[in-house]
mmCIF file of C-alpha atoms and ligand atoms in Angstrom:
data_model
loop_
_atom_site.group_PDB
_atom_site.id
_atom_site.type_symbol
_atom_site.label_atom_id
_atom_site.label_comp_id
_atom_site.label_asym_id
_atom_site.label_seq_id
_atom_site.Cartn_x
_atom_site.Cartn_y
_atom_site.Cartn_z
ATOM 1 C CA MET A 1 17.523 44.349 52.023
ATOM 2 C CA ALA A 2 16.964 47.556 53.997
ATOM 3 C CA ILE A 3 16.796 47.392 57.767
ATOM 4 C CA SER A 4 13.384 48.028 59.288
ATOM 5 C CA ILE A 5 14.160 50.071 62.414
ATOM 6 C CA ASN A 6 10.573 49.675 63.528
ATOM 7 C CA ASP A 7 10.982 45.885 63.770
ATOM 8 C CA LEU A 8 14.180 45.972 65.844
ATOM 9 C CA PRO A 9 13.672 45.139 69.548
ATOM 10 C CA LYS A 10 13.810 48.424 71.451
ATOM 11 C CA VAL A 11 13.920 49.464 75.108
ATOM 12 C CA GLN A 12 12.597 52.774 76.344
ATOM 13 C CA LEU A 13 13.358 54.135 79.811
ATOM 14 C CA HIS A 14 12.486 57.842 79.541
ATOM 15 C CA ASP A 15 8.918 58.325 78.374
ATOM 16 C CA HIS A 16 6.327 60.672 79.919
ATOM 17 C CA LEU A 17 2.728 59.441 79.953
ATOM 18 C CA ASP A 18 1.361 63.007 79.854
ATOM 19 C CA GLY A 19 3.666 63.826 76.937
ATOM 20 C CA GLY A 20 2.594 60.897 74.779
ATOM 21 C CA LEU A 21 -1.169 61.170 74.272
ATOM 22 C CA ARG A 22 -2.752 60.755 70.854
ATOM 23 C CA PRO A 23 -4.280 64.041 69.642
ATOM 24 C CA SER A 24 -7.487 62.187 68.647
ATOM 25 C CA THR A 25 -7.809 60.832 72.199
ATOM 26 C CA ILE A 26 -7.302 64.287 73.729
ATOM 27 C CA ILE A 27 -10.092 65.627 71.488
ATOM 28 C CA GLU A 28 -12.511 62.827 72.371
ATOM 29 C CA LEU A 29 -11.838 63.058 76.107
ATOM 30 C CA ALA A 30 -12.094 66.868 76.061
ATOM 31 C CA MET A 31 -15.421 66.775 74.183
ATOM 32 C CA GLU A 32 -16.898 64.286 76.655
ATOM 33 C CA ARG A 33 -15.758 66.465 79.557
ATOM 34 C CA GLY A 34 -16.594 69.900 78.138
ATOM 35 C CA ILE A 35 -12.945 71.023 78.051
ATOM 36 C CA GLU A 36 -11.881 73.614 75.476
ATOM 37 C CA LEU A 37 -8.845 72.888 73.320
ATOM 38 C CA PRO A 38 -6.662 75.040 71.020
ATOM 39 C CA SER A 39 -8.015 72.947 68.104
ATOM 40 C CA SER A 40 -10.580 70.195 67.641
ATOM 41 C CA ASP A 41 -8.807 68.803 64.581
ATOM 42 C CA ALA A 42 -6.351 66.005 65.472
ATOM 43 C CA ASP A 43 -3.772 67.031 62.902
ATOM 44 C CA GLN A 44 -3.893 70.705 63.896
ATOM 45 C CA LEU A 45 -3.787 69.872 67.595
ATOM 46 C CA GLY A 46 -0.705 67.684 67.107
ATOM 47 C CA LYS A 47 0.976 70.583 65.291
ATOM 48 C CA TRP A 48 -0.050 72.994 68.065
ATOM 49 C CA PHE A 49 1.757 70.845 70.639
ATOM 50 C CA PHE A 50 4.839 70.559 68.465
ATOM 51 C CA ARG A 51 4.967 74.318 67.755
ATOM 52 C CA GLY A 52 4.671 75.031 71.477
ATOM 53 C CA ALA A 53 7.437 72.578 72.311
ATOM 54 C CA ASP A 54 9.890 73.553 69.573
ATOM 55 C CA GLN A 55 10.951 76.938 70.977
ATOM 56 C CA GLY A 56 14.362 76.170 72.451
ATOM 57 C CA SER A 57 13.255 76.632 76.056
ATOM 58 C CA LEU A 58 12.452 74.050 78.723
ATOM 59 C CA PRO A 59 9.821 76.200 80.531
ATOM 60 C CA ARG A 60 8.027 76.804 77.192
ATOM 61 C CA TYR A 61 8.355 73.132 76.287
ATOM 62 C CA LEU A 62 6.543 72.289 79.516
ATOM 63 C CA GLU A 63 3.525 74.563 78.777
ATOM 64 C CA GLY A 64 1.705 71.967 76.615
ATOM 65 C CA PHE A 65 1.418 69.660 79.609
ATOM 66 C CA ALA A 66 -1.312 71.877 81.084
ATOM 67 C CA VAL A 67 -3.489 70.834 78.148
ATOM 68 C CA THR A 68 -2.700 67.108 78.262
ATOM 69 C CA THR A 69 -3.178 66.885 82.025
ATOM 70 C CA SER A 70 -6.530 68.718 81.738
ATOM 71 C CA VAL A 71 -8.007 65.531 80.218
ATOM 72 C CA MET A 72 -6.230 63.220 82.690
ATOM 73 C CA GLN A 73 -8.225 63.957 85.843
ATOM 74 C CA ASP A 74 -10.503 60.938 86.153
ATOM 75 C CA GLN A 75 -9.921 57.212 86.281
ATOM 76 C CA ASP A 76 -11.640 56.330 82.979
ATOM 77 C CA ALA A 77 -9.435 58.763 81.080
ATOM 78 C CA LEU A 78 -6.280 57.546 82.823
ATOM 79 C CA VAL A 79 -7.043 53.871 82.108
ATOM 80 C CA ARG A 80 -7.637 54.630 78.419
ATOM 81 C CA ILE A 81 -4.553 56.831 78.035
ATOM 82 C CA ALA A 82 -2.276 54.296 79.768
ATOM 83 C CA LYS A 83 -3.591 51.417 77.654
ATOM 84 C CA GLU A 84 -3.159 53.364 74.430
ATOM 85 C CA HIS A 85 0.331 54.362 75.496
ATOM 86 C CA VAL A 86 1.347 50.689 75.748
ATOM 87 C CA GLU A 87 -0.221 50.040 72.335
ATOM 88 C CA SER A 88 1.819 52.920 70.876
ATOM 89 C CA LEU A 89 5.017 51.483 72.372
ATOM 90 C CA ALA A 90 4.272 48.018 70.958
ATOM 91 C CA ALA A 91 3.601 49.522 67.507
ATOM 92 C CA ASP A 92 6.989 51.259 67.793
ATOM 93 C CA GLY A 93 8.801 47.936 68.378
ATOM 94 C CA VAL A 94 9.416 48.569 72.092
ATOM 95 C CA ILE A 95 9.647 45.267 73.982
ATOM 96 C CA TYR A 96 10.343 46.725 77.431
ATOM 97 C CA GLY A 97 9.363 50.209 78.584
ATOM 98 C CA GLU A 98 9.210 52.355 81.676
ATOM 99 C CA VAL A 99 6.541 55.072 81.588
ATOM 100 C CA ARG A 100 6.592 57.980 84.013
ATOM 101 C CA PHE A 101 4.089 60.510 85.306
ATOM 102 C CA ALA A 102 3.432 62.635 88.401
ATOM 103 C CA PRO A 103 0.299 61.431 90.257
ATOM 104 C CA VAL A 104 -0.004 64.858 91.873
ATOM 105 C CA LEU A 105 -0.836 66.414 88.486
ATOM 106 C CA HIS A 106 -4.010 64.341 88.263
ATOM 107 C CA ASN A 107 -5.791 65.353 91.462
ATOM 108 C CA GLU A 108 -7.949 68.286 90.256
ATOM 109 C CA GLN A 109 -11.076 66.191 90.728
ATOM 110 C CA GLY A 110 -9.990 64.714 94.026
ATOM 111 C CA LEU A 111 -8.098 61.584 92.968
ATOM 112 C CA ASP A 112 -5.384 60.761 95.500
ATOM 113 C CA PRO A 113 -1.997 59.450 94.264
ATOM 114 C CA GLU A 114 -3.019 55.853 94.967
ATOM 115 C CA ALA A 115 -6.220 56.155 92.899
ATOM 116 C CA VAL A 116 -4.213 57.668 90.026
ATOM 117 C CA LEU A 117 -1.715 54.821 90.226
ATOM 118 C CA GLU A 118 -4.499 52.213 90.318
ATOM 119 C CA ALA A 119 -6.013 53.644 87.126
ATOM 120 C CA VAL A 120 -2.730 53.901 85.231
ATOM 121 C CA LEU A 121 -1.768 50.382 86.340
ATOM 122 C CA GLU A 122 -5.082 49.041 85.099
ATOM 123 C CA GLY A 123 -4.492 50.573 81.662
ATOM 124 C CA ILE A 124 -0.895 49.398 81.494
ATOM 125 C CA THR A 125 -1.725 45.859 82.614
ATOM 126 C CA SER A 126 -4.477 45.642 80.026
ATOM 127 C CA GLY A 127 -2.204 47.044 77.280
ATOM 128 C CA CYS A 128 0.581 44.610 78.184
ATOM 129 C CA ALA A 129 -1.841 41.660 78.160
ATOM 130 C CA ASP A 130 -3.025 42.646 74.662
ATOM 131 C CA THR A 131 0.388 43.345 73.149
ATOM 132 C CA GLY A 132 2.686 40.950 75.042
ATOM 133 C CA ILE A 133 5.230 43.668 75.907
ATOM 134 C CA ASP A 134 6.502 44.514 79.405
ATOM 135 C CA VAL A 135 5.870 48.063 80.684
ATOM 136 C CA ARG A 136 6.629 49.336 84.185
ATOM 137 C CA ILE A 137 5.940 52.641 85.930
ATOM 138 C CA ILE A 138 8.118 55.414 87.334
ATOM 139 C CA VAL A 139 6.446 57.903 89.685
ATOM 140 C CA CYS A 140 7.562 61.507 89.181
ATOM 141 C CA SER A 141 7.598 64.533 91.387
ATOM 142 C CA LEU A 142 8.382 68.023 90.140
ATOM 143 C CA ARG A 143 11.254 70.251 91.163
ATOM 144 C CA HIS A 144 9.177 73.376 91.792
ATOM 145 C CA MET A 145 6.780 71.590 94.128
ATOM 146 C CA ASP A 146 6.822 71.517 97.888
ATOM 147 C CA PRO A 147 9.294 68.854 99.139
ATOM 148 C CA ASP A 148 6.449 67.317 101.181
ATOM 149 C CA VAL A 149 4.627 66.567 97.916
ATOM 150 C CA SER A 150 7.703 64.706 96.704
ATOM 151 C CA LEU A 151 7.864 62.695 99.912
ATOM 152 C CA ARG A 152 4.180 61.790 99.598
ATOM 153 C CA SER A 153 4.681 60.740 95.958
ATOM 154 C CA ALA A 154 7.740 58.695 96.932
ATOM 155 C CA GLU A 155 5.698 56.893 99.589
ATOM 156 C CA ALA A 156 2.989 56.102 97.044
ATOM 157 C CA ALA A 157 5.613 54.746 94.623
ATOM 158 C CA VAL A 158 7.083 52.412 97.242
ATOM 159 C CA THR A 159 3.605 51.215 98.264
ATOM 160 C CA PHE A 160 3.059 50.004 94.678
ATOM 161 C CA ARG A 161 6.506 48.427 94.248
ATOM 162 C CA ASP A 162 5.103 44.897 93.941
ATOM 163 C CA ARG A 163 2.593 45.962 91.310
ATOM 164 C CA GLY A 164 4.826 47.362 88.614
ATOM 165 C CA VAL A 165 6.108 50.672 90.004
ATOM 166 C CA VAL A 166 9.879 50.363 89.709
ATOM 167 C CA GLY A 167 11.297 53.839 90.277
ATOM 168 C CA PHE A 168 10.990 57.494 91.269
ATOM 169 C CA ASP A 169 11.950 60.536 89.203
ATOM 170 C CA LEU A 170 12.296 64.249 89.766
ATOM 171 C CA ALA A 171 11.291 66.231 86.669
ATOM 172 C CA GLY A 172 10.366 69.809 85.765
ATOM 173 C CA ASP A 173 12.207 73.075 85.363
ATOM 174 C CA GLU A 174 15.801 72.674 86.540
ATOM 175 C CA SER A 175 16.981 76.224 87.005
ATOM 176 C CA GLY A 176 16.471 77.551 90.518
ATOM 177 C CA HIS A 177 15.093 74.228 91.707
ATOM 178 C CA PRO A 178 17.989 72.021 92.853
ATOM 179 C CA PRO A 179 17.138 68.352 93.469
ATOM 180 C CA ALA A 180 18.615 68.419 96.978
ATOM 181 C CA HIS A 181 15.517 70.426 98.098
ATOM 182 C CA HIS A 182 13.728 67.105 97.907
ATOM 183 C CA ASN A 183 16.196 65.189 100.034
ATOM 184 C CA ASP A 184 13.555 63.923 102.468
ATOM 185 C CA ALA A 185 11.984 62.007 99.592
ATOM 186 C CA PHE A 186 15.342 60.707 98.396
ATOM 187 C CA GLN A 187 16.378 59.650 101.903
ATOM 188 C CA PHE A 188 13.107 57.762 102.244
ATOM 189 C CA LEU A 189 13.600 56.075 98.855
ATOM 190 C CA ARG A 190 17.145 55.030 99.702
ATOM 191 C CA ARG A 191 16.088 53.627 103.069
ATOM 192 C CA SER A 192 13.425 51.685 101.162
ATOM 193 C CA ASN A 193 15.992 50.248 98.695
ATOM 194 C CA PHE A 194 14.056 51.910 95.860
ATOM 195 C CA ASN A 195 15.257 53.064 92.429
ATOM 196 C CA ILE A 196 15.896 56.730 91.653
ATOM 197 C CA THR A 197 16.350 58.573 88.377
ATOM 198 C CA ILE A 198 16.553 62.364 88.113
ATOM 199 C CA HIS A 199 16.280 64.773 85.169
ATOM 200 C CA ALA A 200 19.587 66.621 85.232
ATOM 201 C CA GLY A 201 22.033 68.331 82.902
ATOM 202 C CA GLU A 202 19.284 69.321 80.483
ATOM 203 C CA ALA A 203 18.592 73.005 81.125
ATOM 204 C CA PHE A 204 21.265 73.290 83.800
ATOM 205 C CA GLY A 205 24.878 72.275 83.916
ATOM 206 C CA LEU A 206 27.183 69.917 85.728
ATOM 207 C CA SER A 207 26.264 70.835 89.300
ATOM 208 C CA SER A 208 22.761 69.552 88.676
ATOM 209 C CA ILE A 209 24.062 66.134 87.546
ATOM 210 C CA TRP A 210 26.569 65.996 90.401
ATOM 211 C CA GLN A 211 23.916 66.857 92.986
ATOM 212 C CA ALA A 212 21.487 64.278 91.569
ATOM 213 C CA ILE A 213 24.059 61.501 91.915
ATOM 214 C CA GLN A 214 26.060 62.466 94.996
ATOM 215 C CA HIS A 215 23.366 64.159 97.134
ATOM 216 C CA CYS A 216 20.191 62.448 96.035
ATOM 217 C CA GLY A 217 21.528 58.976 95.170
ATOM 218 C CA ALA A 218 20.260 58.834 91.576
ATOM 219 C CA HIS A 219 20.901 55.448 89.950
ATOM 220 C CA ARG A 220 20.224 56.851 86.475
ATOM 221 C CA ILE A 221 20.251 60.342 84.969
ATOM 222 C CA GLY A 222 17.615 61.685 82.593
ATOM 223 C CA HIS A 223 19.359 63.536 79.725
ATOM 224 C CA ALA A 224 22.825 64.418 81.169
ATOM 225 C CA THR A 225 23.329 66.296 77.904
ATOM 226 C CA ARG A 226 25.548 68.890 79.558
ATOM 227 C CA LEU A 227 27.882 66.331 81.113
ATOM 228 C CA VAL A 228 29.994 67.144 78.079
ATOM 229 C CA GLU A 229 30.952 70.405 79.836
ATOM 230 C CA ASP A 230 32.953 68.367 82.343
ATOM 231 C CA ASP A 231 36.543 68.431 81.119
ATOM 232 C CA THR A 232 38.323 69.076 84.394
ATOM 233 C CA VAL A 233 40.794 66.180 84.033
ATOM 234 C CA PRO A 234 43.510 67.422 81.638
ATOM 235 C CA GLY A 235 44.093 65.158 78.653
ATOM 236 C CA ALA A 236 41.207 62.808 79.496
ATOM 237 C CA HIS A 237 38.585 64.948 77.736
ATOM 238 C CA ARG A 238 36.403 64.364 80.754
ATOM 239 C CA GLY A 239 36.336 65.305 84.418
ATOM 240 C CA THR A 240 35.968 63.407 87.646
ATOM 241 C CA LEU A 241 32.167 63.411 87.412
ATOM 242 C CA GLY A 242 32.317 61.914 83.929
ATOM 243 C CA GLU A 243 34.832 59.309 85.175
ATOM 244 C CA TYR A 244 32.549 58.448 88.065
ATOM 245 C CA ILE A 245 29.512 58.025 85.785
ATOM 246 C CA LEU A 246 31.542 55.920 83.358
ATOM 247 C CA ASP A 247 33.188 53.753 86.029
ATOM 248 C CA HIS A 248 29.977 53.149 87.968
ATOM 249 C CA ARG A 249 28.072 52.357 84.768
ATOM 250 C CA ILE A 250 25.402 54.960 85.612
ATOM 251 C CA PRO A 251 22.860 54.795 82.781
ATOM 252 C CA LEU A 252 22.142 58.021 80.887
ATOM 253 C CA GLU A 253 18.639 58.278 79.425
ATOM 254 C CA MET A 254 19.294 60.437 76.369
ATOM 255 C CA CYS A 255 16.639 62.078 74.187
ATOM 256 C CA LEU A 256 17.753 63.666 70.902
ATOM 257 C CA SER A 257 14.698 65.515 69.502
ATOM 258 C CA SER A 258 13.531 66.745 72.887
ATOM 259 C CA ASN A 259 16.999 68.191 73.607
ATOM 260 C CA LEU A 260 16.779 70.209 70.404
ATOM 261 C CA HIS A 261 13.276 71.438 71.227
ATOM 262 C CA THR A 262 14.141 72.520 74.783
ATOM 263 C CA GLY A 263 17.399 74.162 73.690
ATOM 264 C CA ALA A 264 19.658 71.723 75.575
ATOM 265 C CA VAL A 265 21.537 71.506 72.266
ATOM 266 C CA SER A 266 21.432 74.097 69.485
ATOM 267 C CA ALA A 267 21.767 71.540 66.660
ATOM 268 C CA LEU A 268 21.357 67.771 66.640
ATOM 269 C CA GLU A 269 24.676 67.428 64.833
ATOM 270 C CA ASP A 270 26.334 68.821 67.983
ATOM 271 C CA HIS A 271 24.617 66.396 70.358
ATOM 272 C CA PRO A 272 27.108 64.641 72.650
ATOM 273 C CA PHE A 273 25.293 61.283 72.315
ATOM 274 C CA PRO A 274 27.734 59.693 69.793
ATOM 275 C CA ARG A 275 30.702 60.791 71.905
ATOM 276 C CA TYR A 276 29.223 59.201 75.037
ATOM 277 C CA LEU A 277 28.458 56.019 73.109
ATOM 278 C CA ARG A 278 31.976 55.859 71.685
ATOM 279 C CA GLU A 279 33.559 56.444 75.089
ATOM 280 C CA GLY A 280 31.646 53.554 76.641
ATOM 281 C CA TYR A 281 29.047 55.346 78.743
ATOM 282 C CA ARG A 282 25.908 53.333 79.379
ATOM 283 C CA VAL A 283 23.762 55.483 77.083
ATOM 284 C CA GLY A 284 20.359 54.704 75.630
ATOM 285 C CA LEU A 285 17.941 56.563 73.360
ATOM 286 C CA ASN A 286 14.439 57.639 74.361
ATOM 287 C CA VAL A 287 11.528 59.745 73.127
ATOM 288 C CA ASP A 288 10.956 61.874 76.267
ATOM 289 C CA ASN A 289 7.571 63.061 74.921
ATOM 290 C CA MET A 290 6.115 61.462 71.799
ATOM 291 C CA LEU A 291 3.419 64.117 71.401
ATOM 292 C CA MET A 292 5.346 67.322 72.178
ATOM 293 C CA SER A 293 8.374 66.267 70.158
ATOM 294 C CA ALA A 294 6.279 64.560 67.448
ATOM 295 C CA THR A 295 8.482 61.497 67.555
ATOM 296 C CA THR A 296 8.731 57.754 68.162
ATOM 297 C CA LEU A 297 11.649 55.638 69.322
ATOM 298 C CA THR A 298 11.949 54.311 65.762
ATOM 299 C CA ARG A 299 12.380 57.906 64.596
ATOM 300 C CA GLU A 300 15.003 58.651 67.292
ATOM 301 C CA TRP A 301 16.989 55.568 66.231
ATOM 302 C CA GLN A 302 16.694 56.588 62.579
ATOM 303 C CA LEU A 303 17.915 60.088 63.482
ATOM 304 C CA ALA A 304 20.923 58.615 65.303
ATOM 305 C CA MET A 305 21.733 56.432 62.276
ATOM 306 C CA ASP A 306 21.419 59.310 59.808
ATOM 307 C CA LEU A 307 23.201 61.940 61.899
ATOM 308 C CA PHE A 308 25.962 59.915 63.500
ATOM 309 C CA GLY A 309 26.387 57.033 61.063
ATOM 310 C CA LEU A 310 25.371 54.372 63.572
ATOM 311 C CA GLY A 311 25.015 50.781 62.379
ATOM 312 C CA LEU A 312 23.255 47.669 63.622
ATOM 313 C CA ASP A 313 25.963 46.898 66.199
ATOM 314 C CA ASP A 314 25.551 50.377 67.713
ATOM 315 C CA LEU A 315 21.769 50.036 67.862
ATOM 316 C CA GLU A 316 22.125 46.656 69.539
ATOM 317 C CA ARG A 317 24.462 48.188 72.099
ATOM 318 C CA ILE A 318 21.966 50.993 72.762
ATOM 319 C CA ALA A 319 19.170 48.458 73.358
ATOM 320 C CA VAL A 320 21.385 46.318 75.617
ATOM 321 C CA ASN A 321 22.633 49.405 77.503
ATOM 322 C CA SER A 322 19.053 50.495 78.173
ATOM 323 C CA MET A 323 18.006 47.040 79.316
ATOM 324 C CA LYS A 324 20.984 46.796 81.669
ATOM 325 C CA GLY A 325 19.864 50.120 83.161
ATOM 326 C CA ALA A 326 16.207 49.094 83.490
ATOM 327 C CA PHE A 327 14.705 49.223 86.974
ATOM 328 C CA CYS A 328 13.013 45.812 86.681
ATOM 329 C CA GLU A 329 14.453 42.719 88.375
ATOM 330 C CA HIS A 330 17.894 41.611 87.178
ATOM 331 C CA SER A 331 16.505 38.245 86.057
ATOM 332 C CA THR A 332 14.006 39.981 83.732
ATOM 333 C CA SER A 333 16.644 42.302 82.364
ATOM 334 C CA ARG A 334 18.946 39.354 81.591
ATOM 335 C CA GLU A 335 16.138 37.382 79.998
ATOM 336 C CA VAL A 336 15.030 40.265 77.749
ATOM 337 C CA ILE A 337 18.626 40.711 76.546
ATOM 338 C CA GLN A 338 19.277 36.996 75.974
ATOM 339 C CA LYS A 339 15.907 35.945 74.610
ATOM 340 C CA GLN A 340 14.683 39.030 72.760
ATOM 341 C CA ILE A 341 17.291 41.691 72.005
ATOM 342 C CA LEU A 342 20.243 39.546 70.910
ATOM 343 C CA PRO A 343 18.166 37.038 68.872
ATOM 344 C CA GLY A 344 16.154 39.915 67.354
ATOM 345 C CA PHE A 345 19.289 41.616 66.060
ATOM 346 C CA ARG A 346 20.757 38.268 64.941
ATOM 347 C CA THR A 347 17.693 37.628 62.776
ATOM 348 C CA VAL A 348 17.921 41.063 61.140
ATOM 349 C CA ARG A 349 21.661 40.595 60.552
ATOM 350 C CA ASP A 350 21.019 37.216 58.883
ATOM 351 C CA LEU A 351 18.337 38.741 56.682
ATOM 352 C CA THR A 352 20.477 41.668 55.592
ATOM 353 C CA SER A 353 23.837 39.910 55.140
HETATM 354 ZN ZN1 ZN B 401 11.787 63.936 80.625
#
């Protein structure tokens, strides 16, 4: 009996809300609000996003977000989009997810970060109640923005910590925008005992990953694709930064399709993911942006199986790795592993053996 990847219990930690809208929803929201789109046909619009993203460049990949965020400027739209996002995750077999977005990108009609968070939380809570899955929020800031904006976003994230906001992320174009510029925000987050993840090692090399961990206190790294360039310890096939990440069990949120589309790797066959997995890094798989990369977590897992010959044991390890790196409470993380992931894989093994 063939394995149904869709049915396997999955965990997703790197997933942008504004990169995961349904084309049909964008069209409906844009029509109601008098916003012009590149196409009013859902199929064509989906292809437009994918074509824009698949150009081998992170700045170009990011251009489509101007269109998605144009329909995410009022509370009704945000509630709907967040709810649908949870429904999409549940349909994909995700049992625990962390969804991220930058509140500051949704203020064109005067919403403050707290109002944006309220709306997204409402949608997520409603989606979770309907589907039974657990989804938390990560607040993003963007590298090119004023550091004060990051501090303000970090403060908003911490204010909502008891209502499902579990972490803070720095995203956006890496080159020329080092994370340490935003150290006031990171200092505040660390003083507040809050969780930090940072996009690093995607469009830029090792120094970006090193700075994220050692200057900014990142607990997880988004992508870290270019960590593979670290081979400064002779004979070990890795350098001191790689050793540090391995020894401290720093989770790496890896995204296969998105890395191909942004040019972080030139071919999926060359992706360092299987090497990291083999060497014992705490790596997981993620979609990054379902819409721009035209993908789902089921598809990313299938890709990893087809490209790298992964089996059920590997997929189970990926799910457990991700859950161990989740920013929710330790008790929840342990419970999801013991009561959902391990039994879920056991059932599939029994069915297929
Ligand atoms: Zn990302």
